[in-house]
Structures are given as C-alpha cells and as structure tokens.
Short mmCIF file of N, CA and C in Angstrom, two decimals:
data_model
loop_
_atom_site.label_atom_id
_atom_site.label_comp_id
_atom_site.label_asym_id
_atom_site.label_seq_id
_atom_site.Cartn_x
_atom_site.Cartn_y
_atom_site.Cartn_z
N MET A 1 -0.63 -0.64 -7.38
CA MET A 1 -0.82 -1.69 -6.07
C MET A 1 -1.05 -2.57 -7.09
N LYS A 2 -0.79 -3.95 -6.89
CA LYS A 2 -1.18 -5.00 -7.35
C LYS A 2 -1.14 -6.43 -6.21
N ALA A 3 -2.33 -6.82 -7.05
CA ALA A 3 -3.21 -8.47 -5.76
C ALA A 3 -2.55 -9.77 -6.39
N ILE A 4 -1.91 -10.75 -6.01
CA ILE A 4 -1.66 -11.74 -6.54
C ILE A 4 -1.59 -13.26 -5.65
N ARG A 5 -2.45 -13.90 -6.43
CA ARG A 5 -2.47 -15.16 -5.35
C ARG A 5 -2.09 -16.39 -6.46
N LEU A 6 -0.90 -17.05 -5.27
CA LEU A 6 -0.05 -17.98 -6.24
C LEU A 6 -0.98 -19.41 -5.75
N ASP A 7 -0.45 -20.81 -6.62
CA ASP A 7 -0.85 -22.00 -6.28
C ASP A 7 0.30 -22.03 -4.99
N GLY A 8 -0.02 -23.34 -4.53
CA GLY A 8 1.04 -24.03 -3.93
C GLY A 8 2.42 -24.84 -4.34
N HIS A 9 2.44 -24.32 -5.80
CA HIS A 9 3.94 -24.60 -6.14
C HIS A 9 4.68 -22.91 -6.82
N GLY A 10 4.02 -22.04 -6.46
CA GLY A 10 3.90 -20.61 -6.97
C GLY A 10 3.90 -20.13 -7.88
N ARG A 11 2.79 -20.60 -8.73
CA ARG A 11 2.78 -19.96 -10.03
C ARG A 11 1.29 -19.38 -10.00
N VAL A 12 1.22 -18.24 -10.67
CA VAL A 12 -0.12 -17.61 -10.35
C VAL A 12 -1.18 -18.21 -10.44
N LYS A 13 -2.13 -17.80 -9.89
CA LYS A 13 -3.73 -18.36 -9.77
C LYS A 13 -4.82 -17.08 -10.68
N ALA A 14 -4.15 -15.69 -9.68
CA ALA A 14 -5.19 -14.73 -9.68
C ALA A 14 -3.91 -13.75 -9.75
N PHE A 15 -4.72 -12.15 -10.79
CA PHE A 15 -3.63 -11.29 -10.90
C PHE A 15 -4.77 -9.99 -10.96
N ARG A 16 -4.34 -8.96 -10.65
CA ARG A 16 -5.24 -8.07 -10.59
C ARG A 16 -4.56 -7.04 -10.26
N LEU A 17 -4.47 -5.49 -10.73
CA LEU A 17 -4.14 -4.37 -9.96
C LEU A 17 -4.90 -3.48 -10.27
N ASN A 18 -4.34 -2.11 -9.43
CA ASN A 18 -5.28 -0.93 -9.52
C ASN A 18 -5.30 -0.53 -11.08
N ASP A 19 -6.67 -0.48 -11.57
CA ASP A 19 -6.63 -0.28 -12.71
C ASP A 19 -7.76 1.10 -13.04
N LYS A 20 -7.88 1.85 -11.78
CA LYS A 20 -8.83 2.57 -11.96
C LYS A 20 -8.27 4.34 -12.00
N CYS A 21 -7.47 4.05 -11.31
CA CYS A 21 -6.26 5.71 -11.03
C CYS A 21 -5.24 5.79 -10.27
N ALA A 22 -4.00 6.78 -10.49
CA ALA A 22 -3.53 6.79 -9.59
C ALA A 22 -3.51 7.14 -8.25
N ALA A 23 -4.76 7.33 -7.86
CA ALA A 23 -5.21 7.54 -6.30
C ALA A 23 -5.06 6.01 -5.71
N GLY A 24 -5.31 5.11 -6.50
CA GLY A 24 -4.90 4.29 -5.75
C GLY A 24 -3.36 3.18 -5.72
N SER A 25 -1.95 4.55 -5.75
CA SER A 25 -0.97 4.05 -5.79
C SER A 25 -0.16 4.75 -4.80
N GLY A 26 0.81 4.06 -4.65
CA GLY A 26 2.28 5.01 -3.77
C GLY A 26 2.01 6.18 -4.42
N ALA A 27 2.36 6.52 -5.79
CA ALA A 27 2.30 7.83 -6.26
C ALA A 27 1.51 9.03 -5.61
N PHE A 28 0.36 8.66 -5.81
CA PHE A 28 -0.78 9.23 -4.80
C PHE A 28 -0.13 9.52 -3.25
N LEU A 29 0.39 9.02 -2.43
CA LEU A 29 1.08 9.26 -1.32
C LEU A 29 2.70 10.18 -1.59
N GLU A 30 3.13 10.10 -2.79
CA GLU A 30 4.15 10.60 -2.81
C GLU A 30 4.01 11.94 -2.96
N LYS A 31 2.49 12.52 -3.54
CA LYS A 31 2.25 13.93 -4.21
C LYS A 31 1.28 14.22 -3.00
N THR A 32 0.74 13.40 -2.16
CA THR A 32 0.58 13.91 -0.92
C THR A 32 1.09 14.55 -0.36
N MET A 33 2.03 13.81 0.06
CA MET A 33 3.56 14.40 0.96
C MET A 33 4.19 15.64 0.34
N ARG A 34 4.25 15.80 -0.60
CA ARG A 34 4.58 17.00 -1.52
C ARG A 34 4.05 18.12 -0.85
N TYR A 35 2.51 18.12 -0.95
CA TYR A 35 2.03 19.21 -0.52
C TYR A 35 1.73 19.38 0.36
N LEU A 36 1.99 18.53 1.84
CA LEU A 36 2.48 18.41 3.01
C LEU A 36 3.95 19.32 3.30
N GLY A 37 4.36 19.15 2.26
CA GLY A 37 5.92 19.82 2.67
C GLY A 37 6.92 18.38 3.34
N TYR A 38 6.63 17.26 3.36
CA TYR A 38 7.37 16.33 3.49
C TYR A 38 7.64 15.24 2.38
N GLN A 39 9.20 14.72 3.25
CA GLN A 39 9.40 13.80 2.07
C GLN A 39 8.35 12.35 1.90
N PRO A 40 8.98 11.57 1.17
CA PRO A 40 7.85 9.95 1.35
C PRO A 40 8.63 9.39 2.88
N ALA A 41 9.67 9.44 3.05
CA ALA A 41 10.10 9.04 4.04
C ALA A 41 9.59 9.09 5.49
N ASP A 42 9.26 10.53 5.50
CA ASP A 42 7.96 10.92 6.65
C ASP A 42 6.97 10.24 7.05
N ILE A 43 6.15 9.01 5.99
CA ILE A 43 4.53 8.76 6.23
C ILE A 43 4.72 7.85 7.31
N VAL A 44 5.77 7.47 7.35
CA VAL A 44 5.43 6.02 8.90
C VAL A 44 5.48 7.47 10.19
N SER A 45 6.66 8.17 10.31
CA SER A 45 6.10 8.79 11.65
C SER A 45 5.19 10.01 11.54
N LEU A 46 4.56 10.38 10.65
CA LEU A 46 3.30 11.39 10.37
C LEU A 46 2.04 10.03 10.49
N SER A 47 1.93 9.10 9.93
CA SER A 47 0.54 8.68 10.26
C SER A 47 0.43 8.14 11.46
N ALA A 48 1.57 7.72 12.40
CA ALA A 48 1.46 7.13 13.37
C ALA A 48 1.05 8.41 14.26
N ALA A 49 1.41 9.62 14.20
CA ALA A 49 0.81 10.77 15.19
C ALA A 49 0.19 11.32 15.05
N ALA A 50 -0.84 10.31 13.83
CA ALA A 50 -2.50 11.03 13.50
C ALA A 50 -3.09 11.09 15.01
N GLY A 51 -3.94 12.17 15.66
CA GLY A 51 -4.79 11.80 15.91
C GLY A 51 -6.18 11.87 15.79
N ASP A 52 -6.88 12.27 14.51
CA ASP A 52 -7.89 12.49 13.77
C ASP A 52 -7.94 12.13 12.40
N PRO A 53 -7.54 10.78 11.83
CA PRO A 53 -7.08 11.27 10.22
C PRO A 53 -8.40 11.33 9.65
N ALA A 54 -7.67 12.32 8.66
CA ALA A 54 -9.05 13.20 7.78
C ALA A 54 -9.39 12.10 6.86
N ALA A 55 -10.71 12.41 6.07
CA ALA A 55 -11.34 11.34 5.44
C ALA A 55 -10.82 11.42 4.03
N ILE A 56 -10.82 10.79 3.15
CA ILE A 56 -10.30 10.81 1.87
C ILE A 56 -10.83 10.25 0.92
N SER A 57 -11.77 10.51 0.68
CA SER A 57 -13.11 9.31 -0.09
C SER A 57 -12.84 9.13 -1.12
N SER A 58 -12.41 10.51 -2.27
CA SER A 58 -12.05 9.86 -3.70
C SER A 58 -11.30 8.92 -4.35
N VAL A 59 -11.77 8.39 -5.31
CA VAL A 59 -11.40 7.35 -5.82
C VAL A 59 -10.30 7.99 -7.22
N CYS A 60 -10.30 9.58 -7.35
CA CYS A 60 -9.95 9.46 -8.65
C CYS A 60 -8.56 10.68 -8.05
N ALA A 61 -7.32 10.34 -8.48
CA ALA A 61 -5.95 11.05 -7.89
C ALA A 61 -6.19 12.54 -7.92
N VAL A 62 -7.21 12.93 -8.92
CA VAL A 62 -7.53 14.65 -8.79
C VAL A 62 -8.28 15.37 -8.35
N PHE A 63 -9.19 14.34 -7.48
CA PHE A 63 -10.13 14.54 -6.77
C PHE A 63 -9.85 14.48 -5.09
N ALA A 64 -8.75 13.41 -5.12
CA ALA A 64 -8.32 12.85 -3.83
C ALA A 64 -7.27 14.27 -3.51
N GLU A 65 -6.69 14.71 -4.16
CA GLU A 65 -5.67 16.18 -4.25
C GLU A 65 -6.48 17.48 -3.75
N SER A 66 -7.54 17.34 -4.65
CA SER A 66 -8.20 18.38 -4.10
C SER A 66 -8.98 18.34 -2.58
N GLU A 67 -8.93 16.93 -2.59
CA GLU A 67 -9.20 16.89 -0.94
C GLU A 67 -7.86 17.14 -0.08
N VAL A 68 -7.18 16.92 -0.40
CA VAL A 68 -6.01 16.89 0.63
C VAL A 68 -5.82 18.36 0.57
N ILE A 69 -5.73 19.56 -0.21
CA ILE A 69 -5.78 20.66 -0.08
C ILE A 69 -6.76 21.47 0.32
N ASN A 70 -8.28 20.85 0.19
CA ASN A 70 -9.33 21.42 1.01
C ASN A 70 -8.38 21.57 2.43
N HIS A 71 -8.31 20.12 3.09
CA HIS A 71 -8.21 19.62 4.21
C HIS A 71 -6.87 20.68 5.09
N LEU A 72 -5.83 20.86 4.06
CA LEU A 72 -4.80 21.53 4.56
C LEU A 72 -5.74 23.86 4.64
N SER A 73 -6.47 23.89 3.66
CA SER A 73 -7.14 25.14 3.68
C SER A 73 -8.15 25.31 5.06
N ALA A 74 -8.46 24.51 5.52
CA ALA A 74 -9.23 24.33 6.87
C ALA A 74 -8.58 23.83 7.90
N GLY A 75 -6.44 24.05 7.82
CA GLY A 75 -5.88 24.29 8.74
C GLY A 75 -5.76 22.33 9.63
N ARG A 76 -6.39 21.24 9.11
CA ARG A 76 -5.90 20.38 9.66
C ARG A 76 -4.38 20.30 9.44
N ASN A 77 -3.93 19.46 10.61
CA ASN A 77 -3.09 18.97 10.51
C ASN A 77 -2.09 18.10 9.69
N ALA A 78 -0.60 18.20 9.20
CA ALA A 78 0.23 17.12 8.31
C ALA A 78 -0.08 15.42 8.94
N GLU A 79 -0.34 15.43 10.39
CA GLU A 79 0.01 13.79 10.09
C GLU A 79 -1.47 13.71 10.02
N ASP A 80 -3.01 14.21 10.19
CA ASP A 80 -4.12 13.91 9.93
C ASP A 80 -4.15 13.33 8.80
N ILE A 81 -3.86 14.48 8.05
CA ILE A 81 -3.99 14.33 6.63
C ILE A 81 -3.23 12.74 5.55
N CYS A 82 -1.72 12.98 6.42
CA CYS A 82 -0.96 11.76 6.13
C CYS A 82 -1.97 10.34 6.73
N ALA A 83 -2.59 10.46 7.59
CA ALA A 83 -3.03 9.26 7.53
C ALA A 83 -4.11 9.09 7.21
N GLY A 84 -5.05 9.83 6.72
CA GLY A 84 -6.52 9.63 6.28
C GLY A 84 -5.91 9.23 4.96
N ALA A 85 -4.61 9.71 4.08
CA ALA A 85 -4.03 9.58 2.87
C ALA A 85 -3.71 7.69 2.99
N VAL A 86 -3.04 7.54 3.56
CA VAL A 86 -2.80 6.28 3.94
C VAL A 86 -3.63 5.00 3.86
N ILE A 87 -5.02 5.35 5.06
CA ILE A 87 -5.90 4.85 5.22
C ILE A 87 -6.98 4.67 3.57
N ALA A 88 -6.98 5.57 3.00
CA ALA A 88 -7.84 5.77 1.95
C ALA A 88 -6.88 4.36 1.23
N LEU A 89 -5.93 4.58 0.47
CA LEU A 89 -5.10 3.73 -0.13
C LEU A 89 -4.88 2.29 0.19
N ALA A 90 -4.69 2.46 1.84
CA ALA A 90 -5.15 0.75 2.15
C ALA A 90 -6.47 0.42 1.97
N GLU A 91 -7.34 0.97 2.26
CA GLU A 91 -8.66 0.54 1.76
C GLU A 91 -8.88 0.05 0.25
N ARG A 92 -8.78 1.11 -0.91
CA ARG A 92 -8.17 1.10 -2.13
C ARG A 92 -7.25 -0.92 -2.21
N ALA A 93 -6.28 -0.80 -1.79
CA ALA A 93 -5.53 -1.99 -1.75
C ALA A 93 -6.81 -3.13 -1.49
N GLY A 94 -7.49 -3.18 -0.05
CA GLY A 94 -8.10 -3.63 0.06
C GLY A 94 -8.74 -4.60 -1.09
N GLN A 95 -9.56 -3.84 -1.64
CA GLN A 95 -10.54 -3.95 -2.51
C GLN A 95 -10.19 -4.72 -3.96
N VAL A 96 -8.69 -4.11 -4.25
CA VAL A 96 -7.79 -5.04 -5.22
C VAL A 96 -7.54 -6.26 -4.71
N PHE A 97 -6.94 -6.31 -3.37
CA PHE A 97 -6.99 -8.17 -3.07
C PHE A 97 -7.91 -8.65 -3.25
N LYS A 98 -9.37 -8.74 -3.16
CA LYS A 98 -10.52 -8.78 -2.42
C LYS A 98 -10.62 -9.68 -3.92
N ARG A 99 -10.20 -8.87 -5.10
CA ARG A 99 -10.81 -9.30 -6.42
C ARG A 99 -9.95 -10.60 -7.22
N VAL A 100 -9.20 -11.18 -6.03
CA VAL A 100 -8.21 -12.15 -6.49
C VAL A 100 -8.37 -13.31 -5.46
N LYS A 101 -9.73 -13.18 -4.64
CA LYS A 101 -9.81 -13.65 -3.67
C LYS A 101 -8.68 -14.57 -3.13
N PRO A 102 -8.36 -13.76 -2.14
CA PRO A 102 -7.46 -14.51 -1.41
C PRO A 102 -7.45 -15.05 -0.36
N GLU A 103 -6.18 -16.33 -0.32
CA GLU A 103 -6.39 -17.68 0.60
C GLU A 103 -5.20 -17.24 1.46
N PRO A 104 -5.72 -17.37 2.58
CA PRO A 104 -4.02 -17.39 3.85
C PRO A 104 -2.62 -17.88 3.04
N GLU A 105 -1.70 -17.82 2.91
CA GLU A 105 -0.48 -16.65 3.87
C GLU A 105 -1.06 -15.53 3.24
N TYR A 106 -0.98 -14.30 3.66
CA TYR A 106 -0.55 -13.33 3.06
C TYR A 106 0.58 -12.64 3.65
N ALA A 107 0.98 -11.83 2.25
CA ALA A 107 2.50 -11.08 2.72
C ALA A 107 2.32 -9.61 1.45
N LEU A 108 2.85 -9.01 2.45
CA LEU A 108 2.88 -7.52 1.66
C LEU A 108 4.39 -7.05 1.04
N SER A 109 4.60 -6.79 -0.10
CA SER A 109 5.87 -6.30 -0.44
C SER A 109 6.00 -4.89 -0.91
N GLY A 110 7.21 -3.94 -1.36
CA GLY A 110 7.24 -2.98 -1.61
C GLY A 110 7.01 -1.91 -0.47
N GLY A 111 7.64 -0.40 -1.09
CA GLY A 111 7.85 0.24 0.15
C GLY A 111 6.41 0.96 1.09
N LEU A 112 5.23 0.44 0.97
CA LEU A 112 4.16 0.83 1.74
C LEU A 112 4.47 -0.13 2.65
N THR A 113 4.79 -1.48 2.56
CA THR A 113 4.77 -2.24 3.60
C THR A 113 5.56 -1.53 5.23
N ARG A 114 6.45 -1.01 4.71
CA ARG A 114 7.21 -0.20 6.18
C ARG A 114 5.85 0.91 6.71
N VAL A 115 5.03 1.15 6.27
CA VAL A 115 3.71 1.40 6.97
C VAL A 115 2.69 1.43 8.14
N PRO A 116 2.98 0.79 9.05
CA PRO A 116 2.20 0.05 10.13
C PRO A 116 0.68 0.54 9.62
N LEU A 117 0.22 1.64 9.69
CA LEU A 117 -1.24 1.96 9.34
C LEU A 117 -1.54 1.13 8.31
N MET A 118 -0.98 0.89 7.34
CA MET A 118 -1.29 0.36 6.29
C MET A 118 -1.71 -0.99 6.31
N ARG A 119 -0.49 -1.82 6.83
CA ARG A 119 -1.15 -3.19 7.10
C ARG A 119 -1.96 -3.09 8.29
N GLN A 120 -2.17 -2.33 9.11
CA GLN A 120 -3.20 -2.32 10.04
C GLN A 120 -4.63 -2.14 9.57
N VAL A 121 -4.67 -1.27 8.57
CA VAL A 121 -5.87 -1.14 7.71
C VAL A 121 -6.59 -2.49 7.12
N LEU A 122 -5.48 -2.98 6.52
CA LEU A 122 -5.53 -4.15 5.60
C LEU A 122 -5.96 -5.34 6.51
N GLU A 123 -5.12 -5.50 7.83
CA GLU A 123 -5.30 -6.98 8.25
C GLU A 123 -7.18 -6.48 8.87
N SER A 124 -7.44 -5.25 9.20
CA SER A 124 -9.01 -4.99 9.53
C SER A 124 -9.87 -5.32 8.33
N SER A 125 -9.46 -4.67 6.92
CA SER A 125 -10.27 -5.32 6.10
C SER A 125 -10.30 -6.63 5.31
N LEU A 126 -8.95 -7.08 5.22
CA LEU A 126 -9.43 -8.35 4.86
C LEU A 126 -9.39 -9.58 6.35
N LYS A 127 -9.42 -9.14 7.55
CA LYS A 127 -9.96 -10.28 8.20
C LYS A 127 -8.52 -11.12 8.91
N CYS A 128 -7.43 -10.60 8.74
CA CYS A 128 -6.17 -11.80 8.56
C CYS A 128 -5.56 -11.07 9.18
N THR A 129 -4.17 -12.10 9.42
CA THR A 129 -2.82 -11.27 9.40
C THR A 129 -2.07 -11.31 8.74
N ILE A 130 -1.34 -9.95 8.04
CA ILE A 130 -0.15 -9.94 7.37
C ILE A 130 1.05 -10.57 7.83
N GLN A 131 1.76 -11.14 6.96
CA GLN A 131 3.24 -11.46 7.39
C GLN A 131 4.02 -9.71 6.90
N GLU A 132 5.18 -10.04 8.30
CA GLU A 132 5.97 -8.77 8.16
C GLU A 132 6.88 -9.06 7.08
N ALA A 133 7.20 -7.77 6.17
CA ALA A 133 7.81 -7.88 5.13
C ALA A 133 9.55 -7.33 5.52
N LEU A 134 10.20 -8.36 4.47
CA LEU A 134 11.48 -8.75 5.01
C LEU A 134 12.42 -6.94 5.09
N ASP A 135 11.63 -6.02 4.28
CA ASP A 135 12.29 -4.69 4.70
C ASP A 135 11.55 -3.83 5.26
N SER A 136 10.92 -4.32 6.22
CA SER A 136 10.22 -3.57 7.52
C SER A 136 11.06 -2.79 7.95
N PRO A 137 10.52 -1.03 8.98
CA PRO A 137 11.59 -0.61 9.84
C PRO A 137 11.93 -1.82 11.08
N ILE A 138 10.80 -2.62 11.33
CA ILE A 138 11.74 -3.94 12.40
C ILE A 138 13.00 -4.33 12.15
N ARG A 139 13.33 -4.53 10.51
CA ARG A 139 13.88 -5.14 10.14
C ARG A 139 15.07 -4.36 9.09
N PRO A 140 16.12 -3.82 8.84
CA PRO A 140 16.58 -2.93 7.87
C PRO A 140 16.44 -3.39 6.50
N ARG A 141 16.63 -2.69 5.62
CA ARG A 141 15.98 -3.22 4.32
C ARG A 141 17.79 -3.91 3.85
N SER A 142 17.43 -4.76 3.42
CA SER A 142 18.66 -5.56 2.42
C SER A 142 18.38 -5.00 1.16
N PRO A 143 19.77 -4.71 0.78
CA PRO A 143 20.30 -3.66 -0.60
C PRO A 143 19.26 -4.66 -1.80
N ASP A 144 19.37 -6.08 -1.49
CA ASP A 144 18.79 -7.45 -2.23
C ASP A 144 17.12 -6.75 -2.46
N SER A 145 16.69 -6.55 -1.45
CA SER A 145 15.19 -6.77 -1.09
C SER A 145 14.52 -5.80 -2.25
N PHE A 146 15.23 -4.86 -3.28
CA PHE A 146 14.63 -4.47 -4.19
C PHE A 146 14.33 -5.34 -5.10
N TYR A 147 15.10 -6.58 -5.63
CA TYR A 147 15.36 -7.42 -6.93
C TYR A 147 14.21 -8.30 -6.22
N PHE A 148 13.82 -8.70 -5.02
CA PHE A 148 12.63 -9.96 -4.67
C PHE A 148 11.49 -9.65 -6.13
N GLN A 149 10.76 -8.62 -6.01
CA GLN A 149 9.80 -9.21 -7.01
C GLN A 149 10.46 -9.60 -8.41
N GLY A 150 10.98 -9.08 -8.74
CA GLY A 150 11.86 -9.20 -10.17
C GLY A 150 12.34 -11.00 -10.38
N ILE A 151 12.96 -11.01 -9.36
CA ILE A 151 13.60 -12.32 -9.21
C ILE A 151 12.31 -13.60 -9.06
N ALA A 152 11.35 -13.25 -8.27
CA ALA A 152 10.09 -13.80 -7.98
C ALA A 152 8.94 -14.58 -9.38
N GLY A 153 9.03 -12.67 -10.17
CA GLY A 153 8.68 -13.16 -11.54
C GLY A 153 9.08 -13.97 -12.40
N GLU A 154 10.58 -13.66 -12.29
CA GLU A 154 11.76 -14.59 -13.33
C GLU A 154 11.16 -15.96 -13.18
N LEU A 155 11.34 -16.57 -11.87
CA LEU A 155 11.29 -17.74 -11.29
C LEU A 155 9.71 -18.37 -11.79
N SER A 156 8.60 -17.33 -11.59
CA SER A 156 7.54 -17.97 -11.72
C SER A 156 7.57 -18.28 -13.53
N ALA A 157 8.36 -17.13 -14.57
CA ALA A 157 8.15 -17.54 -15.56
C ALA A 157 8.98 -18.96 -16.21
N HIS A 158 10.10 -18.90 -15.51
CA HIS A 158 10.66 -19.90 -15.92
C HIS A 158 9.87 -21.19 -15.70
N ARG A 159 9.20 -21.34 -14.44
CA ARG A 159 8.47 -22.95 -14.36
C ARG A 159 7.56 -22.72 -15.57
N ALA A 160 6.71 -22.20 -15.99
CA ALA A 160 5.49 -22.27 -16.31
C ALA A 160 5.99 -22.75 -18.42
#
C-alpha cells in the first residue's frame, strides 16, 4: 500500500508506504482468500454479501492469518471473514494515507480499487470522496490500465 501526495504540477510532495508488515498489503487479502477457498476475483462479491464483518485487528500478517483461521474454526462464514479482512486492510491504508497529509482530490489505483467496501471504509476514515478508478467494476478494465502507475512514475521522473 502506497500513499502519494502530488503538487499542482504532478510532482511528488510526500510518499509513504506500508512499512510494517504484509498485513497492510493486497498479498494479505490474497492469502486470506486462499484460506477461505476462494479466488481474489471473489473479494468483491464476498465482501458485499457480508452480514457481520469479522474483526481482524492484528497489524502482523502472521497474527492476522491466525485470526482468520480462528474465525473459520469458530464457524464464521467466508463473506464475513472476507469483509473483515478488507476493512482491516482499508483501515491500515487510511493510516498510511494520513501520514502524507492528504489534500483533496483523492484517487485510488490498483487491484483493490475494484472493491467497493475498500473505498467506503477509506472515504469514512478520511472523511472525503475518493474518485472512481478507471479500472473499476463499473468501467471495464482497459488493458493499458496496468501501465498507469509506471507511466505516471516515468513522467514524474522526466519532469524532475
């Protein structure tokens, strides 16, 4: 998870990334989905179907995985566990974003932008509206969207 604040010319003013553990990354969600017996592509539908998201509070991926296993052992359903993992990740992302002292407008990019619950939790945490990503489920992903971040980084480096 990365948070970047740009100035009016698109230059990086502040940059932070999750530096504590994999529990603050998409890899944690992928592993959670494997434990649940689902694919990462199922995150949107599972998290949307949750009735009572499971609490996953650990900042450490190993301990968070233990929490997921404990929830499974206790009989919690996959939807609630998935939603709990998304919420935990979004809350960690919100902490990273706050460290760059964000200024409106906000946008997300990357695979997790397609998870509406992720965006809802971040909007609540940051008390703002986050722009819809170009590769959201509402707009089909362009094959070129994978290159967006690389091109943006290259342009920033070229301007410097």
